[in-house]
């Protein structure tokens, strides 16, 4: 069965977030049709979906391309994320099941191992699971949906630079503080620690942007 426009949009979105489609890169309809097996109509519908999410620009007579994101836009996104993830951390502290708390602790153990073994790519994957689990345990579908839309596509060089050893340690120290507040059932402390963690992520991003002029 040919893929739907939603499935094609998911395929493109995944490649944008992994850096396989770079900012300002043109998305060639014929190539995407060949690789996904979708129809021209469904590919164009997928472009429209991604344009609504702010991931793709569509220009008359030029077609679709991956949208670039300015540092100021990223700053605004991180401010929104800090607020939303802060609330999620507080709600997780109050509402998460014992099983979810245990999973969070287990993920933290794996993140610690990634830092010691200098495994940035695995850290990145587990970091996504760690944050996702907190949102899941918070039980707020609106926050979940908004955070998914706020995920920022980051160029591969930027991603690799962000997860150097010292930045891994800093991010992991933040995780440890958040986990400590969660296990102590201190919702206010968990919220504040999560807000600080997300804000620190933007500050690292800003430093890298200046350093590498990305």
Short mmCIF file of C-alpha atoms in Angstrom, two decimals:
data_model
loop_
_atom_site.label_atom_id
_atom_site.label_comp_id
_atom_site.label_asym_id
_atom_site.label_seq_id
_atom_site.Cartn_x
_atom_site.Cartn_y
_atom_site.Cartn_z
CA UNK A 1 0.00 0.00 0.00
CA UNK A 2 1.42 3.43 -0.95
CA UNK A 3 2.38 5.63 2.00
CA UNK A 4 0.05 8.35 3.25
CA UNK A 5 1.04 12.02 3.38
CA UNK A 6 1.48 11.63 7.16
CA UNK A 7 3.92 8.74 6.68
CA UNK A 8 5.87 10.68 4.05
CA UNK A 9 6.00 13.72 6.34
CA UNK A 10 7.30 11.49 9.15
CA UNK A 11 10.00 10.13 6.80
CA UNK A 12 11.14 13.63 5.80
CA UNK A 13 10.93 14.98 9.37
CA UNK A 14 13.10 12.16 10.67
CA UNK A 15 15.79 12.94 8.10
CA UNK A 16 15.70 16.64 8.85
CA UNK A 17 16.19 16.00 12.56
CA UNK A 18 19.04 13.57 11.92
CA UNK A 19 20.80 16.10 9.69
CA UNK A 20 20.38 13.99 6.54
CA UNK A 21 18.48 16.91 5.00
CA UNK A 22 20.41 20.10 5.77
CA UNK A 23 19.03 23.63 6.28
CA UNK A 24 18.16 25.30 2.96
CA UNK A 25 18.51 22.02 1.08
CA UNK A 26 15.94 21.65 -1.69
CA UNK A 27 13.53 18.73 -1.27
CA UNK A 28 13.20 17.24 -4.73
CA UNK A 29 9.75 15.76 -5.31
CA UNK A 30 10.97 13.12 -7.77
CA UNK A 31 13.63 11.86 -5.35
CA UNK A 32 11.18 11.63 -2.46
CA UNK A 33 8.59 9.87 -4.64
CA UNK A 34 11.22 7.31 -5.65
CA UNK A 35 12.51 6.73 -2.12
CA UNK A 36 9.14 6.57 -0.36
CA UNK A 37 6.93 5.10 -3.07
CA UNK A 38 4.44 7.91 -2.53
CA UNK A 39 2.47 9.80 -5.16
CA UNK A 40 3.21 13.38 -6.19
CA UNK A 41 -0.01 14.50 -4.51
CA UNK A 42 0.89 12.83 -1.19
CA UNK A 43 4.43 14.24 -1.27
CA UNK A 44 3.05 17.75 -1.79
CA UNK A 45 0.58 17.24 1.05
CA UNK A 46 3.51 16.14 3.23
CA UNK A 47 5.36 19.34 2.34
CA UNK A 48 2.33 21.35 3.41
CA UNK A 49 2.22 19.53 6.76
CA UNK A 50 5.89 20.20 7.38
CA UNK A 51 5.52 23.85 6.34
CA UNK A 52 2.78 24.21 8.97
CA UNK A 53 5.25 22.84 11.55
CA UNK A 54 7.90 25.35 10.51
CA UNK A 55 10.29 22.70 9.19
CA UNK A 56 9.91 23.40 5.46
CA UNK A 57 9.63 26.50 3.27
CA UNK A 58 7.55 26.34 0.09
CA UNK A 59 8.18 28.93 -2.62
CA UNK A 60 6.19 29.33 -5.86
CA UNK A 61 8.05 27.90 -8.87
CA UNK A 62 10.91 26.75 -6.63
CA UNK A 63 9.29 24.04 -4.53
CA UNK A 64 10.11 22.98 -0.98
CA UNK A 65 13.32 23.30 0.98
CA UNK A 66 14.42 22.67 4.57
CA UNK A 67 13.85 25.78 6.62
CA UNK A 68 16.78 27.45 8.36
CA UNK A 69 16.28 28.45 11.97
CA UNK A 70 17.89 31.62 13.32
CA UNK A 71 19.51 31.70 16.73
CA UNK A 72 16.79 34.10 17.91
CA UNK A 73 14.09 31.61 16.87
CA UNK A 74 15.97 28.86 18.69
CA UNK A 75 16.13 31.08 21.80
CA UNK A 76 12.36 31.54 21.72
CA UNK A 77 11.80 27.83 21.24
CA UNK A 78 14.06 26.99 24.18
CA UNK A 79 12.20 29.49 26.39
CA UNK A 80 8.95 27.76 25.53
CA UNK A 81 10.51 24.35 26.07
CA UNK A 82 11.87 25.39 29.48
CA UNK A 83 8.38 26.34 30.63
CA UNK A 84 6.68 23.24 29.23
CA UNK A 85 9.32 20.75 30.35
CA UNK A 86 9.44 22.41 33.75
CA UNK A 87 5.72 21.80 34.22
CA UNK A 88 6.16 18.24 32.93
CA UNK A 89 8.92 17.59 35.50
CA UNK A 90 6.71 18.87 38.31
CA UNK A 91 3.77 16.77 37.16
CA UNK A 92 5.98 13.69 36.72
CA UNK A 93 7.15 14.15 40.32
CA UNK A 94 3.56 14.18 41.53
CA UNK A 95 1.96 11.65 39.17
CA UNK A 96 4.49 9.16 37.80
CA UNK A 97 4.07 5.49 38.64
CA UNK A 98 6.71 3.55 40.55
CA UNK A 99 7.54 1.75 37.31
CA UNK A 100 8.15 5.05 35.51
CA UNK A 101 10.36 6.28 38.34
CA UNK A 102 12.37 3.06 38.13
CA UNK A 103 12.73 3.48 34.37
CA UNK A 104 13.99 7.02 34.85
CA UNK A 105 16.60 5.78 37.34
CA UNK A 106 17.66 3.02 34.94
CA UNK A 107 18.04 5.51 32.10
CA UNK A 108 20.14 7.72 34.35
CA UNK A 109 22.49 4.80 35.01
CA UNK A 110 22.89 4.33 31.26
CA UNK A 111 23.52 8.05 30.74
CA UNK A 112 26.25 7.93 33.41
CA UNK A 113 27.84 5.05 31.53
CA UNK A 114 27.72 7.03 28.26
CA UNK A 115 29.63 9.88 29.87
CA UNK A 116 32.30 7.56 31.24
CA UNK A 117 32.62 5.70 27.94
CA UNK A 118 32.46 8.88 25.86
CA UNK A 119 29.53 7.72 23.74
CA UNK A 120 27.89 10.95 22.52
CA UNK A 121 25.55 9.40 19.95
CA UNK A 122 24.16 6.89 22.45
CA UNK A 123 23.89 9.66 25.03
CA UNK A 124 21.84 11.66 22.53
CA UNK A 125 19.40 8.78 21.97
CA UNK A 126 19.06 8.04 25.69
CA UNK A 127 18.69 11.73 26.47
CA UNK A 128 15.66 11.81 24.16
CA UNK A 129 14.20 8.78 25.96
CA UNK A 130 14.87 10.38 29.37
CA UNK A 131 13.06 13.59 28.48
CA UNK A 132 10.30 11.67 26.71
CA UNK A 133 9.69 9.49 29.77
CA UNK A 134 9.23 12.56 31.95
CA UNK A 135 6.66 13.96 29.52
CA UNK A 136 4.93 10.58 29.35
CA UNK A 137 4.78 10.28 33.13
CA UNK A 138 3.41 13.81 33.43
CA UNK A 139 0.31 12.62 31.59
CA UNK A 140 -0.34 15.90 29.77
CA UNK A 141 -1.12 15.23 26.09
CA UNK A 142 -1.12 18.95 25.23
CA UNK A 143 2.42 19.45 26.55
CA UNK A 144 3.51 16.30 24.72
CA UNK A 145 2.13 17.57 21.40
CA UNK A 146 3.57 21.06 21.83
CA UNK A 147 7.03 19.74 22.70
CA UNK A 148 7.05 17.50 19.66
CA UNK A 149 6.36 20.54 17.48
CA UNK A 150 9.07 22.53 19.25
CA UNK A 151 11.83 20.02 18.52
CA UNK A 152 14.44 22.00 16.66
CA UNK A 153 16.23 20.47 13.67
CA UNK A 154 19.94 20.89 14.38
CA UNK A 155 22.66 20.56 11.80
CA UNK A 156 24.79 17.42 12.19
CA UNK A 157 27.96 19.41 12.95
CA UNK A 158 26.14 21.33 15.66
CA UNK A 159 24.80 18.10 17.19
CA UNK A 160 28.22 16.47 17.25
CA UNK A 161 29.81 19.57 18.76
CA UNK A 162 27.14 19.92 21.42
CA UNK A 163 27.82 16.44 22.75
CA UNK A 164 31.54 16.73 23.47
CA UNK A 165 32.74 15.19 26.74
CA UNK A 166 32.48 18.29 28.94
CA UNK A 167 29.03 19.15 27.65
CA UNK A 168 27.94 15.58 28.30
CA UNK A 169 29.09 15.89 31.90
CA UNK A 170 27.30 19.21 32.37
CA UNK A 171 24.03 17.91 30.92
CA UNK A 172 24.29 14.78 33.02
CA UNK A 173 24.87 16.78 36.21
CA UNK A 174 21.58 18.55 35.44
CA UNK A 175 19.83 15.22 34.93
CA UNK A 176 21.11 14.03 38.29
CA UNK A 177 19.70 17.11 40.03
CA UNK A 178 16.31 16.65 38.38
CA UNK A 179 16.22 12.96 39.29
CA UNK A 180 17.14 13.75 42.90
CA UNK A 181 14.21 16.19 43.15
CA UNK A 182 11.86 13.65 41.53
CA UNK A 183 12.83 10.90 43.96
CA UNK A 184 12.51 13.34 46.88
CA UNK A 185 8.95 14.12 45.66
CA UNK A 186 9.87 17.81 45.49
CA UNK A 187 7.84 19.01 42.49
CA UNK A 188 8.92 22.65 42.78
CA UNK A 189 12.60 21.72 42.83
CA UNK A 190 12.12 19.36 39.88
CA UNK A 191 10.45 22.11 37.85
CA UNK A 192 13.17 24.66 38.61
CA UNK A 193 15.96 22.17 37.88
CA UNK A 194 14.38 21.23 34.55
CA UNK A 195 13.92 24.87 33.55
CA UNK A 196 17.57 25.56 34.36
CA UNK A 197 18.63 22.47 32.40
CA UNK A 198 16.81 23.50 29.24
CA UNK A 199 18.07 27.08 29.51
CA UNK A 200 21.63 25.78 29.93
CA UNK A 201 21.15 23.80 26.73
CA UNK A 202 20.39 26.99 24.83
CA UNK A 203 23.40 28.75 26.33
CA UNK A 204 25.64 25.90 25.15
CA UNK A 205 24.02 26.10 21.74
CA UNK A 206 24.71 29.85 21.57
CA UNK A 207 28.35 29.32 22.48
CA UNK A 208 28.73 26.67 19.78
CA UNK A 209 27.06 28.87 17.18
CA UNK A 210 29.59 31.60 17.95
CA UNK A 211 32.52 29.20 18.05
CA UNK A 212 31.73 27.36 14.81
CA UNK A 213 29.81 30.18 13.08
CA UNK A 214 27.09 27.74 12.06
#
